[in-house]
Short mmCIF file of C-alpha atoms in Angstrom, two decimals:
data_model
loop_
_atom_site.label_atom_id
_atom_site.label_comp_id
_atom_site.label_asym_id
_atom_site.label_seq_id
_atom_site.Cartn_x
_atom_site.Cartn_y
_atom_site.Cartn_z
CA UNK A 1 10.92 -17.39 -10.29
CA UNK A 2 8.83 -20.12 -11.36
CA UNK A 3 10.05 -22.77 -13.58
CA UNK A 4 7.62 -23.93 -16.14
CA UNK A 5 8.98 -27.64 -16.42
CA UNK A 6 9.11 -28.12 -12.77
CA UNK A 7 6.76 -30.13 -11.05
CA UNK A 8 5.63 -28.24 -7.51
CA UNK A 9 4.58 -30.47 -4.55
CA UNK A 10 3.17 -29.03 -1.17
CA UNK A 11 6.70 -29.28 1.97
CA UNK A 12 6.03 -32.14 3.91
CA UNK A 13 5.14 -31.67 7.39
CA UNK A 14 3.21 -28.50 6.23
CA UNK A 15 -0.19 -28.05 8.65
CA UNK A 16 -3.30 -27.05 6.54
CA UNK A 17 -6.42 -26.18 8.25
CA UNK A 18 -9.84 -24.89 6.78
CA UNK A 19 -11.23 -22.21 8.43
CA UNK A 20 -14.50 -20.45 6.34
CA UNK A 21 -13.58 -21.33 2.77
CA UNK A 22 -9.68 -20.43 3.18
CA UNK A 23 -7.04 -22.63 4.05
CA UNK A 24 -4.67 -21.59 6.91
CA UNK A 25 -1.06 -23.34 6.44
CA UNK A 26 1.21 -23.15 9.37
CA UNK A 27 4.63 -24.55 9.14
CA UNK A 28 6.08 -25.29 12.53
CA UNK A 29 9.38 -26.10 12.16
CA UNK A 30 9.76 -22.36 11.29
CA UNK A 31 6.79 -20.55 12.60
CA UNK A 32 5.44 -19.24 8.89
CA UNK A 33 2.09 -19.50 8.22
CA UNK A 34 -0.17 -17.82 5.40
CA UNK A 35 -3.94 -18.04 4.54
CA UNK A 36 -5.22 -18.78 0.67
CA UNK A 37 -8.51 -17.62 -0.60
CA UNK A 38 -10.03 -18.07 -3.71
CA UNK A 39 -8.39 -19.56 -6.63
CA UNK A 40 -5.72 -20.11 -4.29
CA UNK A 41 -7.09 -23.20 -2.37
CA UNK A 42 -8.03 -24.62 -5.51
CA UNK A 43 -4.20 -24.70 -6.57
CA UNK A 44 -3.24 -26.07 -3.11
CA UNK A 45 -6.06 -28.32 -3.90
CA UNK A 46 -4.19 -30.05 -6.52
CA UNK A 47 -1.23 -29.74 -5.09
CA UNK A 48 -2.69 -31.72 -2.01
CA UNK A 49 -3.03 -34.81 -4.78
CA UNK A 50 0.49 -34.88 -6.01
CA UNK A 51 3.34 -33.24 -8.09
CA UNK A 52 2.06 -30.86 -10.74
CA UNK A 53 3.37 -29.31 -13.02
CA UNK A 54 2.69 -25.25 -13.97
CA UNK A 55 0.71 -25.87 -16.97
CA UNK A 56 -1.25 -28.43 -15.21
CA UNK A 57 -2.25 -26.04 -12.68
CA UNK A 58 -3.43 -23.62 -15.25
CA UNK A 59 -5.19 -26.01 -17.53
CA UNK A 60 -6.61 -27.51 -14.37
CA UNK A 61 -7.65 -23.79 -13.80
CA UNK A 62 -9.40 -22.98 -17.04
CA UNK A 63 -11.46 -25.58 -16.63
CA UNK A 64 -13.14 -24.15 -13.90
CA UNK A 65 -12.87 -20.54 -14.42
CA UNK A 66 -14.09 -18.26 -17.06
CA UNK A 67 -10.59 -16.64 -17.53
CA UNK A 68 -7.79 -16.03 -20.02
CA UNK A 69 -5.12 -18.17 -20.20
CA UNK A 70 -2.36 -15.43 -19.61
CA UNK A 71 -4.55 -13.67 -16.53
CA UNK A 72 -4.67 -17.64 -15.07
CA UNK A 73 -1.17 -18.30 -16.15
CA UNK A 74 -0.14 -14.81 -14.52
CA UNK A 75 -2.30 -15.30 -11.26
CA UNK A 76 -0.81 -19.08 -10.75
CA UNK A 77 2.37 -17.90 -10.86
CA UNK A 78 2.35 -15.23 -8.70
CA UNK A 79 0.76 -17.86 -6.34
CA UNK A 80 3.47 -19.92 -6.49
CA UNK A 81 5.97 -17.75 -6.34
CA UNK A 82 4.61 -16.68 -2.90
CA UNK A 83 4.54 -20.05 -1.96
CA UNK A 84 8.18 -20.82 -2.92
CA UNK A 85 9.26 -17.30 -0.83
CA UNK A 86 7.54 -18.85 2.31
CA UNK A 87 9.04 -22.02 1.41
CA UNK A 88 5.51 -24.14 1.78
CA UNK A 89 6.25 -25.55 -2.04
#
């Protein structure tokens, strides 16, 4: 579940490649690895440049994309949950 007040930061030791427009994380210490598209690599983006926080992300967001908040806020943190379940955040 995603916390709201928590600041999310990218594992350490976390491979990221980009491969067409996507980014390809591998993590080799346990042999996950998962591709991001779209608004995805933007997130990862930021989170490539330090902590942030879930509203930063989504402010961050709206600021490029012609959403609503709640579809951003509900796409972000189904992102991250993912990314907390493979354990790359």
């Amino acid at each position: 579940m995603v916390d709201t007040n928590v600041k999310y930061k990218m594992k350490k030791n976390l491979t990221v490649t980009d491969l067409s427009g996507e980014k390809v994380m591998i993590d080799y210490d346990t042999g996950k690895y998962f591709m991001i598209r779209g608004a995805g690599n933007e997130i990862w983006e930021l989170l490539e440049k330090g902590e942030k926080s879930f509203s930063e992300i989504v402010d961050a967001l709206l600021a490029e994309y012609e959403v609503s908040r709640e579809e951003c806020e509900d796409s972000v943190r189904k992102f991250l949950e993912e990314m907390e379940k493979y354990g790359f955040i």
